[in-house]
CSV table of C-alpha atoms in Angstrom, one decimal:
chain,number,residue,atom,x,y,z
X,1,UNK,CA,121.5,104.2,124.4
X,2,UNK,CA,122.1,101.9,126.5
X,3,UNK,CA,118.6,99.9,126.9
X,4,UNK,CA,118.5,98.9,123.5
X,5,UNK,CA,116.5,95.5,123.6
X,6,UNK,CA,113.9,96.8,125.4
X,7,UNK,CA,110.9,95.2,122.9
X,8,UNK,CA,112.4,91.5,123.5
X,9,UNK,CA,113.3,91.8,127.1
X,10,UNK,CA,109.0,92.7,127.5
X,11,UNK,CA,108.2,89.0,125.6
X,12,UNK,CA,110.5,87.1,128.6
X,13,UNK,CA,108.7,88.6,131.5
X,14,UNK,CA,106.3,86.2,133.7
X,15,UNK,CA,104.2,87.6,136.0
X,16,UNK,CA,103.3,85.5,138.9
X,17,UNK,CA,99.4,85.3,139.9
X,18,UNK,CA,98.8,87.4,142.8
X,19,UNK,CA,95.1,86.7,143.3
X,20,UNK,CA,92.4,84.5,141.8
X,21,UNK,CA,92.5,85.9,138.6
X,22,UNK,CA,92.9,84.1,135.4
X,23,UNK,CA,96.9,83.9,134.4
X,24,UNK,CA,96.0,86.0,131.0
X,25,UNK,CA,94.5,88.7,133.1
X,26,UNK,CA,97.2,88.9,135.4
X,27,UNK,CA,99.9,89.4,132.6
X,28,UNK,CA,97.3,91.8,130.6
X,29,UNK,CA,96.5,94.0,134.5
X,30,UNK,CA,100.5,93.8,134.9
X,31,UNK,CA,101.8,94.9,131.1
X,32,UNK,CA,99.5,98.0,131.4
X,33,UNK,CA,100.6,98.7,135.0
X,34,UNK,CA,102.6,102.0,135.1
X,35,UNK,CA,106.1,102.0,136.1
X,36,UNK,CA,107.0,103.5,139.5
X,37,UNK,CA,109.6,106.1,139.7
X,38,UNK,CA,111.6,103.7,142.4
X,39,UNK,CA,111.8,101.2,139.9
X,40,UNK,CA,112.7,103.3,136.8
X,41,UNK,CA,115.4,104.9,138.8
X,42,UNK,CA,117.0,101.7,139.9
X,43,UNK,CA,117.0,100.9,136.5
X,44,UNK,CA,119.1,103.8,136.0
X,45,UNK,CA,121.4,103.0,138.7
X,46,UNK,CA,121.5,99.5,137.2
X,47,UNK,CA,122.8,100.7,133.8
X,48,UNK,CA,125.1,103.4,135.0
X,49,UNK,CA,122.9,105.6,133.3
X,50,UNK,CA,125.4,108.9,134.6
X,51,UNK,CA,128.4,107.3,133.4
X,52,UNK,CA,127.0,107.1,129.8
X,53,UNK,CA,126.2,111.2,130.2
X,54,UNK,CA,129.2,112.1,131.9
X,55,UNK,CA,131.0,110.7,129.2
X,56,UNK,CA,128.8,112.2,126.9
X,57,UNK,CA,129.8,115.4,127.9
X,58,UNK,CA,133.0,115.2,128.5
X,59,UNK,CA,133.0,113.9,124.7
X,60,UNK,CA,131.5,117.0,123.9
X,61,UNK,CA,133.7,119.2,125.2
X,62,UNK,CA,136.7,117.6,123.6
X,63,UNK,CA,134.8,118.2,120.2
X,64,UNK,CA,134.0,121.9,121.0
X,65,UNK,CA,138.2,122.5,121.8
X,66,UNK,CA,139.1,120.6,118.6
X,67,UNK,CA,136.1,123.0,116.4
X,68,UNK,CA,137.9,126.3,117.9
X,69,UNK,CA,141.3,124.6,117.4
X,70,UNK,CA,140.6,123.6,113.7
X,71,UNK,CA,138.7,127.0,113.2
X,72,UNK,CA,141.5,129.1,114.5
X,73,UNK,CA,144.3,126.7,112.8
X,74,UNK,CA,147.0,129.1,110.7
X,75,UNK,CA,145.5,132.4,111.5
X,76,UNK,CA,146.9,134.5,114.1
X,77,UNK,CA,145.9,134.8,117.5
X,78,UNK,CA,146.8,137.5,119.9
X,79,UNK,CA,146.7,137.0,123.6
X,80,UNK,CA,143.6,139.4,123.7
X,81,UNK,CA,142.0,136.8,121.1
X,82,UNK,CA,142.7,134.1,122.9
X,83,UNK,CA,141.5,135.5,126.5
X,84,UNK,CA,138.0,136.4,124.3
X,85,UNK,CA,138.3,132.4,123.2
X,86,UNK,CA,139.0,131.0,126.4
X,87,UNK,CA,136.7,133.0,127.9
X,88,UNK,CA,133.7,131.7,125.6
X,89,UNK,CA,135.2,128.5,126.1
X,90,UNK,CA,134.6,128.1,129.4
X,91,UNK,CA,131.1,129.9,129.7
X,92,UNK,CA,130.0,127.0,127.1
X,93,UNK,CA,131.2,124.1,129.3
X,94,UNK,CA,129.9,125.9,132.3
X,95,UNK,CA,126.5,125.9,130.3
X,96,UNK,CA,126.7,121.9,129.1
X,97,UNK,CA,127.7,120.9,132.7
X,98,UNK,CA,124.6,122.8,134.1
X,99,UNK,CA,122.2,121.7,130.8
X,100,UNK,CA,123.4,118.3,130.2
X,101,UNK,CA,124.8,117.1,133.4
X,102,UNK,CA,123.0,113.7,135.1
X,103,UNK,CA,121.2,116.0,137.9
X,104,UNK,CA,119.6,118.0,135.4
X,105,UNK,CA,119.1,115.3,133.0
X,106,UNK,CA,117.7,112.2,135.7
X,107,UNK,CA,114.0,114.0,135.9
X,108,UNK,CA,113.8,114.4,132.4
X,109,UNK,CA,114.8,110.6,132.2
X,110,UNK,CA,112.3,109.2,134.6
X,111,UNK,CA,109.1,111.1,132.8
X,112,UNK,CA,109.9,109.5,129.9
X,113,UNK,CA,110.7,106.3,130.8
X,114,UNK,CA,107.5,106.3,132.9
X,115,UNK,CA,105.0,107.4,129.6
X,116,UNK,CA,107.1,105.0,127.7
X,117,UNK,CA,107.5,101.3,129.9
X,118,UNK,CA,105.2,99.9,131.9
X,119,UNK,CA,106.1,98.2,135.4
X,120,UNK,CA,106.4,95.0,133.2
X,121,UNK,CA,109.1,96.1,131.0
X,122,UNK,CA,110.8,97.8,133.9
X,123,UNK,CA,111.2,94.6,135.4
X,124,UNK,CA,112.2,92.9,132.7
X,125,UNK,CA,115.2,95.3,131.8
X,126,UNK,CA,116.3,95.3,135.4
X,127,UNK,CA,116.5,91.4,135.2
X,128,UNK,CA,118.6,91.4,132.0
X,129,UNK,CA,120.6,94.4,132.7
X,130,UNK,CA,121.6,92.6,136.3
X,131,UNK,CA,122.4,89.3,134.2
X,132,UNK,CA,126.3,89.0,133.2
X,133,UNK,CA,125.2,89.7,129.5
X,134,UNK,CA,123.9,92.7,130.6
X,135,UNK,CA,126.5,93.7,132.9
X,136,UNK,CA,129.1,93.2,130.1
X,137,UNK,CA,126.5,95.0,127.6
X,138,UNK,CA,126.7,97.7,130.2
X,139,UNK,CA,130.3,97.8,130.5
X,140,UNK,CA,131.2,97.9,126.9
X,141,UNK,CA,128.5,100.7,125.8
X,142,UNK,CA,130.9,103.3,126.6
X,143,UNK,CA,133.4,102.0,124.7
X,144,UNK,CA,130.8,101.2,121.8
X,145,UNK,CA,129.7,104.4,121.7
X,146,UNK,CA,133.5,106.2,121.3
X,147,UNK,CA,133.4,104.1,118.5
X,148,UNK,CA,130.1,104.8,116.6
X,149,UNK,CA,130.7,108.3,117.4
X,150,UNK,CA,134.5,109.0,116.1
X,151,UNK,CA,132.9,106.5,112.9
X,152,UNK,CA,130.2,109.2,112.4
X,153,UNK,CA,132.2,112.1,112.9
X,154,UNK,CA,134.8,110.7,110.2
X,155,UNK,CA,131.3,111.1,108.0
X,156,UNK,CA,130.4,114.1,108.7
X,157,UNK,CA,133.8,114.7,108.1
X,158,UNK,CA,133.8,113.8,104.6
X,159,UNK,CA,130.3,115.0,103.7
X,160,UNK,CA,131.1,118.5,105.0
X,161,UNK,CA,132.8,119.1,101.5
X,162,UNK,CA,129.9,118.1,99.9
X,163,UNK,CA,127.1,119.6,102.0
X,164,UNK,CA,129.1,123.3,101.6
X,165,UNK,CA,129.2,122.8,97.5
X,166,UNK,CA,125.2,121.7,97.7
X,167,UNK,CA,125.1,125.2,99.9
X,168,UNK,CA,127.2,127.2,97.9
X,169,UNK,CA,125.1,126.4,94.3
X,170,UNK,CA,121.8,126.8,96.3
X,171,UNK,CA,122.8,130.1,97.1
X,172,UNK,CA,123.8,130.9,93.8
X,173,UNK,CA,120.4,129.7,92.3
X,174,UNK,CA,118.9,131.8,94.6
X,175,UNK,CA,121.1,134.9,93.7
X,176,UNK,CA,120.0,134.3,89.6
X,177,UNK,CA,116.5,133.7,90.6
X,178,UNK,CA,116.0,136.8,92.7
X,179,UNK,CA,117.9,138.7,89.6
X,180,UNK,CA,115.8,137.5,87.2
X,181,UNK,CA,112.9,138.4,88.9
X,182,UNK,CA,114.3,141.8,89.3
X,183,UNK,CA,115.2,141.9,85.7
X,184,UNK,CA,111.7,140.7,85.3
X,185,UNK,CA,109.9,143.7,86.9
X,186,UNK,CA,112.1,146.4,85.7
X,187,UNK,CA,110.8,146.7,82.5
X,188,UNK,CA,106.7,146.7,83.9
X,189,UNK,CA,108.0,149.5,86.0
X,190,UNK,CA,109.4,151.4,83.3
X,191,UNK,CA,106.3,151.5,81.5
X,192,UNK,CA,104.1,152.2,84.3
């Protein structure tokens, strides 16, 4: 999320002649040059790529305490309940901070970022992210994102209502059709 102008960052990359080619062959040999791993992982390093997922997380288990709180809200819970909730609880954080956790997640990151950019655009986004728009771009994503995400969630929010009445009159058609097609064949098996 954070490398988000990574189309116009490519169009402001030079690349210096390095031999007696022609200056368009040089850019063209360069743009299709892989990136190397070193590069794409300093990239990461650059952009604080672990904060962004750590956060992420953390974010994520916030949301999963608030769903059980708002799921459990004004029914009784015995302390055997809430040992069984706890317990569940903690086995699903345990599971995100193994699953989703920047040492799991960095490999993943670096294949696709090397199918995806070449060394060119690598070297591009390293230049801008180590500019001081960049460094405030990458200071404020966190809080950017807190904010995109708490506006979605208010969304969601508010469509639940209507995604559970769009649910609830789909499976009533469905109820009428399958009765009507048992309706249907009763009669045919009658006769037979």
């Amino acid at each position: 999320m954070r490398l988000v102008s990574f189309g116009l960052l490519a169009g402001f990359l030079v690349c210096g002649a390095t031999n007696a080619a022609t200056p368009a062959a040089t850019t063209a040999a360069a743009s299709s040059q892989p990136a190397s791993r070193a590069s794409i992982n300093e990239l990461l390093q650059v952009t604080q790529s672990h904060k962004l997922i750590d956060s992420m997380t953390a974010r994520m288990d916030g949301m999963l305490r608030q769903s059980i709180a708002r799921a459990t809200a004004g029914k009784p819970i015995d302390a055997g309940e809430q040992k069984i909730i706890d317990a569940q609880v903690d086995k699903m954080e345990t599971l995100m901070q193994q699953e989703v956790s920047w040492d799991s997640l960095q490999p993943m990151y670096v294949d696709i970022y090397s199918k995806t950019f070449t060394q060119q655009d690598i070297n591009g986004m390293l230049a801008f992210y180590r500019s001081p728009a960049g460094q405030a771009m990458i200071a404020k994503m966190p809080a950017l994102m807190a904010q995109l995400m708490q506006s979605v969630q208010s969304r969601m929010a508010a469509l639940m209502p209507k995604i559970q009445q769009i649910s609830d009159e789909t499976t009533k058609q469905l109820a009428a059709y399958r009765a009507s097609k048992h309706d249907a064949s009763a009669p045919a098996a009658k006769s037979n």
